[in-house]
Amino acid sequence: MSLTRGERPLFTGSPVFFSTTAEYAQLLRRDATPDLTIDKGQGRVDVAPQVRYPFKKWQWFTVNSSLAFRETWYSKSQDPTVTDPATNQPALLSTALNRHYFTMTASVVGPVFNRIWNTPDNGYAEKFKHTVEPFATVQRT
């Protein structure tokens, strides 16, 4: 099951935007042999809210900055130091695992250059538009 809230202003008239996604999944997996059945299924809950602030002082140059948080919970975990004798793989434990982290991102776009060529005698199109839009993104997790 997945839920998404599209990006909207944090409150009426706010220049700060907010969005979020959430997901619940139950992953089913069962390995069976005539002698042994191993349940490797697990559950996962994932939540990821984000706030974004666009700096738009000039039309041809923008900076989008965002801060996102991600929280993921797994119902089981693996222990790489312990080997399961039946499968010779890392042991699957019933201990839950939780991970979370922040991501900060800044995306710079511009300056943007446009050129339109008029081609009235061309059978394909009357005009062609060419755009050069350099961008750079910096991200810290």
Backbone as a printed PyTorch tensor [residue, N CA C, xyz], in Angstrom:
tensor([[[  0.8530,  -1.1540,   0.0000],
         [  0.0000,   0.0000,   0.0000],
         [  0.9070,   1.2260,   0.0000]],

        [[  0.5990,   2.1750,  -0.8440],
         [  1.4210,   3.3740,  -0.9690],
         [  0.5300,   4.6090,  -0.9400]],

        [[  0.9520,   5.6220,  -0.1920],
         [  0.2460,   6.8970,  -0.1130],
         [  1.2090,   8.0180,  -0.4850]],

        [[  0.7160,   8.9780,  -1.2640],
         [  1.5450,  10.1100,  -1.6720],
         [  0.7520,  11.3950,  -1.5130]],

        [[  1.3750,  12.3940,  -0.9100],
         [  0.7860,  13.7370,  -0.8490],
         [  1.6480,  14.6060,  -1.7440]],

        [[  1.0680,  15.0710,  -2.8240],
         [  1.8020,  15.8990,  -3.7710],
         [  2.2750,  17.1950,  -3.1440]],

        [[  3.2170,  17.8290,  -3.8020],
         [  3.8120,  19.0520,  -3.2700],
         [  2.7940,  20.1870,  -3.2630]],

        [[  2.6470,  20.8080,  -2.0820],
         [  1.7440,  21.9320,  -1.8940],
         [  2.3980,  22.9250,  -0.9430]],

        [[  1.9470,  24.1850,  -0.9590],
         [  2.4880,  25.1370,   0.0240],
         [  2.2400,  24.6470,   1.4420]],

        [[  3.1910,  24.9140,   2.3200],
         [  3.0990,  24.4660,   3.7120],
         [  1.8380,  25.0190,   4.3780]],

        [[  1.5260,  26.2770,   4.1110],
         [  0.2720,  26.8900,   4.5270],
         [ -0.0780,  27.9360,   3.4840]],

        [[ -1.2600,  28.4810,   3.5070],
         [ -1.7260,  29.4170,   2.4850],
         [ -0.7770,  30.6050,   2.3440]],

        [[ -0.3030,  30.8300,   1.1280],
         [  0.5930,  31.9420,   0.8450],
         [  2.0450,  31.6900,   1.1890]],

        [[  2.3720,  30.5050,   1.6260],
         [  3.7430,  30.1880,   2.0380],
         [  4.6380,  29.9290,   0.8260]],

        [[  5.8960,  30.4130,   0.8540],
         [  6.8340,  30.0970,  -0.2220],
         [  7.4950,  28.7260,  -0.0260]],

        [[  7.2230,  28.0760,   1.1080],
         [  7.8000,  26.7620,   1.4120],
         [  6.7860,  25.6880,   1.0230]],

        [[  7.2660,  24.6430,   0.3320],
         [  6.3990,  23.5680,  -0.1350],
         [  6.6680,  22.2950,   0.6590]],

        [[  5.6200,  21.4730,   0.8200],
         [  5.7130,  20.2360,   1.5800],
         [  5.1270,  19.0860,   0.7660]],

        [[  5.7890,  17.9330,   0.8190],
         [  5.2590,  16.7120,   0.2050],
         [  5.6960,  15.5330,   1.0580]],

        [[  5.0080,  14.4120,   0.9030],
         [  5.3820,  13.2200,   1.6450],
         [  4.9110,  11.9710,   0.9130]],

        [[  5.5990,  10.8750,   1.1820],
         [  5.1840,   9.5700,   0.6990],
         [  5.2730,   8.5940,   1.8660]],

        [[  4.4250,   7.5920,   1.8360],
         [  4.4500,   6.5390,   2.8460],
         [  4.1110,   5.2290,   2.1460]],

        [[  4.7270,   4.1630,   2.6050],
         [  4.4920,   2.8630,   1.9830],
         [  4.5480,   1.7590,   3.0240]],

        [[  3.6330,   0.8090,   2.8980],
         [  3.6540,  -0.4000,   3.7070],
         [  3.6950,  -1.5740,   2.7480]],

        [[  4.5810,  -2.5160,   3.0150],
         [  4.6850,  -3.7020,   2.1610],
         [  4.9080,  -4.9270,   3.0320]],

        [[  4.2350,  -5.9890,   2.6950],
         [  4.4650,  -7.2780,   3.3280],
         [  5.0250,  -8.1850,   2.2370]],

        [[  6.2960,  -8.5090,   2.3430],
         [  6.9770,  -9.3130,   1.3360],
         [  6.9270, -10.7780,   1.7630]],

        [[  6.2950, -11.5970,   0.9550],
         [  6.1240, -13.0060,   1.2770],
         [  7.1760, -13.8270,   0.5480]],

        [[  7.8650, -14.6800,   1.3010],
         [  8.8270, -15.6000,   0.7010],
         [  9.0000, -16.7980,   1.6260]],

        [[  8.8450, -17.9520,   1.0620],
         [  8.9900, -19.1730,   1.8210],
         [  9.8000, -20.1570,   0.9790]],

        [[ 10.9410, -20.5800,   1.4990],
         [ 11.7610, -21.5920,   0.8360],
         [ 11.4180, -22.9480,   1.4490]],

        [[ 11.0370, -23.8920,   0.5970],
         [ 10.6070, -25.1880,   1.1140],
         [ 11.3700, -26.3210,   0.4290]],

        [[ 11.7720, -27.2690,   1.2230],
         [ 12.3420, -28.5320,   0.7610],
         [ 11.5040, -29.6340,   1.4030]],

        [[ 11.6800, -30.8870,   0.9970],
         [ 10.8970, -31.9510,   1.6450],
         [ 11.1230, -32.0250,   3.1520]],

        [[ 12.3010, -31.6220,   3.6120],
         [ 12.6230, -31.7350,   5.0370],
         [ 12.3740, -30.4510,   5.8320]],

        [[ 12.4080, -29.2940,   5.1680],
         [ 12.4730, -28.0310,   5.9010],
         [ 11.7280, -26.9310,   5.1540]],

        [[ 11.0250, -26.0780,   5.8920],
         [ 10.4020, -24.8820,   5.3310],
         [ 10.9560, -23.6800,   6.0700]],

        [[ 11.4840, -22.7100,   5.3170],
         [ 12.0930, -21.5170,   5.9050],
         [ 11.2770, -20.3020,   5.4890]],

        [[ 10.7680, -19.5640,   6.4740],
         [  9.9970, -18.3470,   6.2150],
         [ 10.9720, -17.1680,   6.1300]],

        [[ 11.1150, -16.5940,   4.9390],
         [ 11.9920, -15.4380,   4.7490],
         [ 11.2060, -14.1620,   4.4770]],

        [[  9.8940, -14.1980,   4.6760],
         [  9.0650, -13.0220,   4.4580],
         [  9.3160, -11.9660,   5.5230]],

        [[  9.0100, -10.7240,   5.1600],
         [  9.1700,  -9.6380,   6.1220],
         [  8.2680,  -8.4730,   5.7600]],

        [[  8.0440,  -7.6060,   6.7280],
         [  7.2560,  -6.4010,   6.5140],
         [  8.1540,  -5.1780,   6.4690]],

        [[  7.6620,  -4.1320,   5.7930],
         [  8.4330,  -2.8930,   5.6850],
         [  7.4770,  -1.7060,   5.7220]],

        [[  7.8480,  -0.6920,   6.4970],
         [  7.1250,   0.5760,   6.5320],
         [  8.1340,   1.6590,   6.1940]],

        [[  7.7870,   2.5220,   5.2330],
         [  8.7000,   3.5600,   4.7580],
         [  7.9460,   4.8920,   4.7250]],

        [[  8.5120,   5.9310,   5.3580],
         [  7.9130,   7.2650,   5.3910],
         [  8.9790,   8.2670,   4.9710]],

        [[  8.6140,   9.2030,   4.0520],
         [  9.6010,  10.1610,   3.5500],
         [  8.9720,  11.5340,   3.3140]],

        [[  8.9060,  12.3960,   4.3500],
         [  8.4440,  13.7760,   4.1410],
         [  9.5710,  14.6580,   3.6010]],

        [[  9.1760,  15.7450,   2.9070],
         [ 10.1670,  16.6620,   2.3200],
         [  9.6230,  18.0830,   2.3300]],

        [[ 10.4900,  19.0640,   2.6310],
         [ 10.1600,  20.4820,   2.4920],
         [ 11.1100,  21.0820,   1.4600]],

        [[ 10.5830,  22.0110,   0.6540],
         [ 11.3780,  22.6240,  -0.4190],
         [ 11.1240,  24.1250,  -0.4450]],

        [[ 12.2040,  24.8720,  -0.6480],
         [ 12.0970,  26.3220,  -0.7820],
         [ 12.7850,  26.7480,  -2.0730]],

        [[ 12.0350,  27.2800,  -3.0480],
         [ 12.6550,  27.7500,  -4.2900],
         [ 13.0710,  29.2190,  -4.1840]],

        [[ 14.3350,  29.5050,  -4.4840],
         [ 14.8140,  30.8830,  -4.5680],
         [ 14.6280,  31.3230,  -6.0220]],

        [[ 13.7040,  32.2500,  -6.2560],
         [ 13.4130,  32.6770,  -7.6300],
         [ 13.5430,  34.1910,  -7.7510]],

        [[ 14.6960,  34.7150,  -7.4370],
         [ 14.8740,  36.1630,  -7.5280],
         [ 14.8800,  36.6260,  -8.9860]],

        [[ 15.5520,  35.8360,  -9.8540],
         [ 15.5890,  36.1500, -11.2790],
         [ 14.9030,  35.0340, -12.0540]],

        [[ 14.2140,  35.3700, -13.1140],
         [ 13.4790,  34.3850, -13.9010],
         [ 14.4320,  33.3920, -14.5780]],

        [[ 15.6150,  33.8180, -14.9350],
         [ 16.5550,  32.9860, -15.6970],
         [ 17.5180,  32.2040, -14.8050]],

        [[ 17.4160,  32.3760, -13.4720],
         [ 18.3330,  31.7020, -12.5490],
         [ 17.5670,  31.3000, -11.2920]],

        [[ 17.4630,  30.0090, -11.0090],
         [ 16.7310,  29.5530,  -9.8360],
         [ 17.5830,  28.5930,  -9.0110]],

        [[ 17.3240,  28.5760,  -7.7230],
         [ 17.9510,  27.6350,  -6.8020],
         [ 16.8280,  26.9850,  -6.0030]],

        [[ 16.7240,  25.6670,  -6.1050],
         [ 15.7480,  24.9100,  -5.3230],
         [ 16.4810,  24.1980,  -4.2060]],

        [[ 16.1260,  24.5050,  -2.9700],
         [ 16.7380,  23.8190,  -1.8390],
         [ 15.6710,  22.9680,  -1.1600]],

        [[ 16.0710,  21.7770,  -0.7310],
         [ 15.1080,  20.8950,  -0.0780],
         [ 15.7700,  20.1330,   1.0630]],

        [[ 14.9460,  19.7640,   2.0120],
         [ 15.3630,  18.9500,   3.1470],
         [ 14.3750,  17.7970,   3.2370]],

        [[ 14.8970,  16.5780,   3.2000],
         [ 14.0480,  15.3920,   3.2470],
         [ 14.4970,  14.4910,   4.3860]],

        [[ 13.5510,  13.7750,   4.9530],
         [ 13.8160,  12.8120,   6.0120],
         [ 13.2370,  11.4840,   5.5600]],

        [[ 13.9510,  10.4080,   5.8010],
         [ 13.4520,   9.0830,   5.4300],
         [ 13.5810,   8.1390,   6.6080]],

        [[ 12.4920,   7.4620,   6.9140],
         [ 12.4440,   6.4900,   8.0060],
         [ 11.9400,   5.1740,   7.4150]],

        [[ 12.7090,   4.1030,   7.5960],
         [ 12.3140,   2.7850,   7.0970],
         [ 12.4420,   1.7740,   8.2260]],

        [[ 11.3850,   0.9810,   8.4270],
         [ 11.3520,  -0.0530,   9.4520],
         [ 11.1520,  -1.3980,   8.7680]],

        [[ 11.9950,  -2.3540,   9.1040],
         [ 11.8950,  -3.7210,   8.5930],
         [ 11.5500,  -4.6450,   9.7650]],

        [[ 10.6700,  -5.6120,   9.5530],
         [ 10.2600,  -6.5080,  10.6330],
         [ 11.3200,  -7.5480,  10.9670]],

        [[ 12.2610,  -7.7940,  10.0600],
         [ 13.3430,  -8.7550,  10.3000],
         [ 14.6620,  -8.1390,   9.8440]],

        [[ 15.7520,  -8.7440,  10.2650],
         [ 17.0740,  -8.2790,   9.8490],
         [ 17.9800,  -9.4800,   9.6020]],

        [[ 19.1280,  -9.2240,   8.9780],
         [ 20.1190, -10.2720,   8.7270],
         [ 21.3400, -10.0280,   9.5760]],

        [[ 21.9690, -11.1020,  10.0150],
         [ 23.2180, -11.0030,  10.7580],
         [ 24.3140, -11.6150,   9.8870]],

        [[ 25.1940, -10.7940,   9.2980],
         [ 26.2210, -11.3320,   8.4050],
         [ 27.2900, -12.1460,   9.1330]],

        [[ 27.3420, -12.0240,  10.4640],
         [ 28.3660, -12.7740,  11.2110],
         [ 27.9100, -14.1840,  11.5650]],

        [[ 26.5990, -14.4520,  11.4280],
         [ 26.0640, -15.7750,  11.7610],
         [ 25.5440, -16.4230,  10.4850]],

        [[ 25.9530, -17.6670,  10.2250],
         [ 25.5180, -18.3840,   9.0330],
         [ 24.4470, -19.4030,   9.4060]],

        [[ 23.3660, -19.4070,   8.6230],
         [ 22.2980, -20.3820,   8.8140],
         [ 22.7820, -21.7270,   8.2690]],

        [[ 22.8540, -22.7750,   9.0970],
         [ 23.4000, -24.0550,   8.6280],
         [ 22.5510, -24.7140,   7.5390]],

        [[ 21.2520, -24.4510,   7.4980],
         [ 20.3860, -25.0800,   6.4940],
         [ 20.5960, -24.4910,   5.1070]],

        [[ 20.8990, -23.1850,   5.0280],
         [ 21.0190, -22.5220,   3.7250],
         [ 22.4260, -22.0540,   3.4130]],

        [[ 23.3150, -22.0490,   4.3930],
         [ 24.6760, -21.5420,   4.2360],
         [ 24.6750, -20.0610,   3.8220]],

        [[ 23.6650, -19.3250,   4.2570],
         [ 23.5060, -17.8940,   4.0040],
         [ 23.5190, -17.1590,   5.3390]],

        [[ 23.6840, -15.8210,   5.3260],
         [ 23.5830, -15.0760,   6.5870],
         [ 22.2340, -15.3320,   7.2510]],

        [[ 22.2440, -15.4250,   8.5720],
         [ 21.0420, -15.7780,   9.3310],
         [ 20.0170, -14.6560,   9.2910]],

        [[ 18.7500, -15.0200,   9.0940],
         [ 17.6370, -14.0750,   9.1290],
         [ 17.0830, -14.0680,  10.5460]],

        [[ 17.1370, -12.9110,  11.1900],
         [ 16.7310, -12.7880,  12.5940],
         [ 15.3370, -12.1780,  12.6970]],

        [[ 14.6340, -12.4800,  13.7610],
         [ 13.3130, -11.8880,  14.0050],
         [ 13.4270, -10.4970,  14.6150]],

        [[ 14.6310, -10.0140,  14.8150],
         [ 14.8600,  -8.6810,  15.3660],
         [ 14.5550,  -7.6230,  14.3020]],

        [[ 13.7470,  -6.6460,  14.6500],
         [ 13.3960,  -5.5780,  13.7110],
         [ 14.5990,  -4.6670,  13.4710]],

        [[ 14.5910,  -4.0270,  12.3200],
         [ 15.6660,  -3.1040,  11.9330],
         [ 15.0320,  -1.7740,  11.5530]],

        [[ 15.5940,  -0.6790,  12.0480],
         [ 15.0810,   0.6510,  11.7530],
         [ 16.2300,   1.5100,  11.2420]],

        [[ 16.0060,   2.2170,  10.1280],
         [ 17.0390,   3.1340,   9.6270],
         [ 16.3790,   4.4650,   9.3180]],

        [[ 17.1210,   5.5340,   9.5080],
         [ 16.6220,   6.8670,   9.1960],
         [ 17.7910,   7.7680,   8.8590]],

        [[ 17.5130,   8.7400,   7.9790],
         [ 18.5410,   9.6930,   7.5850],
         [ 17.8930,  10.9360,   6.9760]],

        [[ 18.6780,  12.0170,   6.9440],
         [ 18.2750,  13.2750,   6.3220],
         [ 19.0350,  13.4500,   5.0190]],

        [[ 18.4170,  14.1250,   4.0640],
         [ 19.0690,  14.4810,   2.8130],
         [ 18.8190,  15.9580,   2.5470]],

        [[ 19.8970,  16.7260,   2.3420],
         [ 19.7930,  18.1320,   1.9700],
         [ 20.2490,  18.2520,   0.5190]],

        [[ 19.4730,  18.9820,  -0.2890],
         [ 19.7670,  19.1130,  -1.7050],
         [ 19.6060,  20.5680,  -2.1270]],

        [[ 20.5030,  21.0250,  -2.9920],
         [ 20.3740,  22.3380,  -3.6290],
         [ 20.6030,  22.1530,  -5.1230]],

        [[ 19.6200,  22.5600,  -5.9200],
         [ 19.7180,  22.4550,  -7.3800],
         [ 19.7250,  23.8570,  -7.9670]],

        [[ 20.7460,  24.1410,  -8.7690],
         [ 20.9080,  25.4520,  -9.3930],
         [ 20.6450,  25.2930, -10.8850]],

        [[ 19.7770,  26.1440, -11.4430],
         [ 19.4710,  26.1160, -12.8790],
         [ 19.6470,  27.5180, -13.4270]],

        [[ 20.4540,  27.6390, -14.4820],
         [ 20.5720,  28.9200, -15.1660],
         [ 21.9910,  29.3850, -15.3010]],

        [[ 22.2010,  30.3940, -16.0640],
         [ 21.2000,  31.1450, -16.8240],
         [ 20.6770,  30.3260, -18.0100]],

        [[ 19.4360,  30.5820, -18.3730],
         [ 18.7750,  29.8540, -19.4480],
         [ 18.8010,  30.7120, -20.7080]],

        [[ 19.2520,  30.1120, -21.8160],
         [ 19.3160,  30.8050, -23.1010],
         [ 18.3770,  30.1070, -24.0820]],

        [[ 17.5460,  30.9050, -24.7900],
         [ 16.6270,  30.3790, -25.7930],
         [ 16.8810,  31.0540, -27.1260]],

        [[ 16.6930,  30.3020, -28.1950],
         [ 16.7950,  30.8610, -29.5470],
         [ 15.7130,  30.2030, -30.3870]],

        [[ 14.9440,  31.0010, -31.1060],
         [ 13.8950,  30.4900, -31.9830],
         [ 14.2630,  30.8320, -33.4170]],

        [[ 14.2880,  29.8020, -34.2720],
         [ 14.5640,  29.9800, -35.6940],
         [ 13.2450,  29.8640, -36.4520]],

        [[ 12.9440,  30.8770, -37.2620],
         [ 11.7660,  30.8350, -38.1260],
         [ 12.1240,  30.0840, -39.3980]],

        [[ 11.3390,  29.0790, -39.7360],
         [ 11.5550,  28.2830, -40.9570],
         [ 10.2120,  28.1500, -41.6810]],

        [[  9.7290,  29.2510, -42.3040],
         [  8.3880,  29.2200, -42.9030],
         [  8.2800,  28.2870, -44.1130]],

        [[  9.3900,  28.0310, -44.8160],
         [  9.3310,  27.1850, -46.0100],
         [  9.6020,  25.7200, -45.6980]],

        [[  9.8480,  25.3890, -44.4470],
         [ 10.1140,  24.0070, -44.0570],
         [  8.7820,  23.2560, -43.9570]],

        [[  8.6990,  22.0730, -44.5190],
         [  7.4650,  21.2910, -44.4750],
         [  7.2190,  20.6480, -43.1240]],

        [[  8.2430,  20.5990, -42.2740],
         [  8.1200,  19.9330, -40.9710],
         [  7.5530,  20.8690, -39.9020]],

        [[  8.1210,  22.0750, -39.7720],
         [  7.6850,  23.0140, -38.7370],
         [  7.9650,  24.4380, -39.1820]],

        [[  7.1540,  25.3670, -38.6920],
         [  7.3570,  26.7800, -39.0120],
         [  8.4600,  27.4070, -38.1840]],

        [[  8.6960,  26.8470, -36.9640],
         [  9.7210,  27.3880, -36.0680],
         [ 10.4230,  26.2440, -35.3590]],

        [[ 11.6940,  26.4750, -35.0050],
         [ 12.4640,  25.5690, -34.1620],
         [ 12.9590,  26.3470, -32.9600]],

        [[ 12.8840,  25.7410, -31.7830],
         [ 13.3520,  26.3930, -30.5720],
         [ 14.5130,  25.5880, -30.0020]],

        [[ 15.5710,  26.2860, -29.6540],
         [ 16.7410,  25.6560, -29.0430],
         [ 16.9470,  26.2940, -27.6710]],

        [[ 17.1220,  25.4630, -26.6410],
         [ 17.3020,  25.9490, -25.2750],
         [ 18.5810,  25.3720, -24.6840]],

        [[ 19.3870,  26.2380, -24.0670],
         [ 20.5590,  25.8100, -23.3100],
         [ 20.2630,  26.1430, -21.8580]],

        [[ 20.2550,  25.1020, -21.0140],
         [ 19.8600,  25.2690, -19.6150],
         [ 20.8500,  24.5270, -18.7130]],

        [[ 21.9650,  25.1560, -18.3550],
         [ 22.9290,  24.4780, -17.4770],
         [ 22.3710,  24.3240, -16.0670]],

        [[ 22.7720,  23.2280, -15.3980],
         [ 22.2990,  22.9980, -14.0350],
         [ 23.3840,  22.2870, -13.2320]],

        [[ 23.2970,  22.4150, -11.9280],
         [ 24.1930,  21.7250, -11.0000],
         [ 23.3800,  21.3520,  -9.7600]],

        [[ 23.6990,  20.2000,  -9.1900],
         [ 23.0120,  19.7310,  -7.9960],
         [ 24.0380,  19.3170,  -6.9560]],

        [[ 23.8380,  19.7820,  -5.7220],
         [ 24.6800,  19.4020,  -4.5970],
         [ 23.7760,  18.7010,  -3.5950]],

        [[ 24.2350,  17.5350,  -3.1140],
         [ 23.4030,  16.7650,  -2.1840],
         [ 24.2630,  16.2180,  -1.0530]],

        [[ 23.7240,  16.2830,   0.1410],
         [ 24.4050,  15.7550,   1.3230],
         [ 23.4200,  14.8450,   2.0570]],

        [[ 23.8120,  13.5900,   2.2680],
         [ 22.9600,  12.6360,   2.9850],
         [ 23.5730,  12.3510,   4.3340]]])
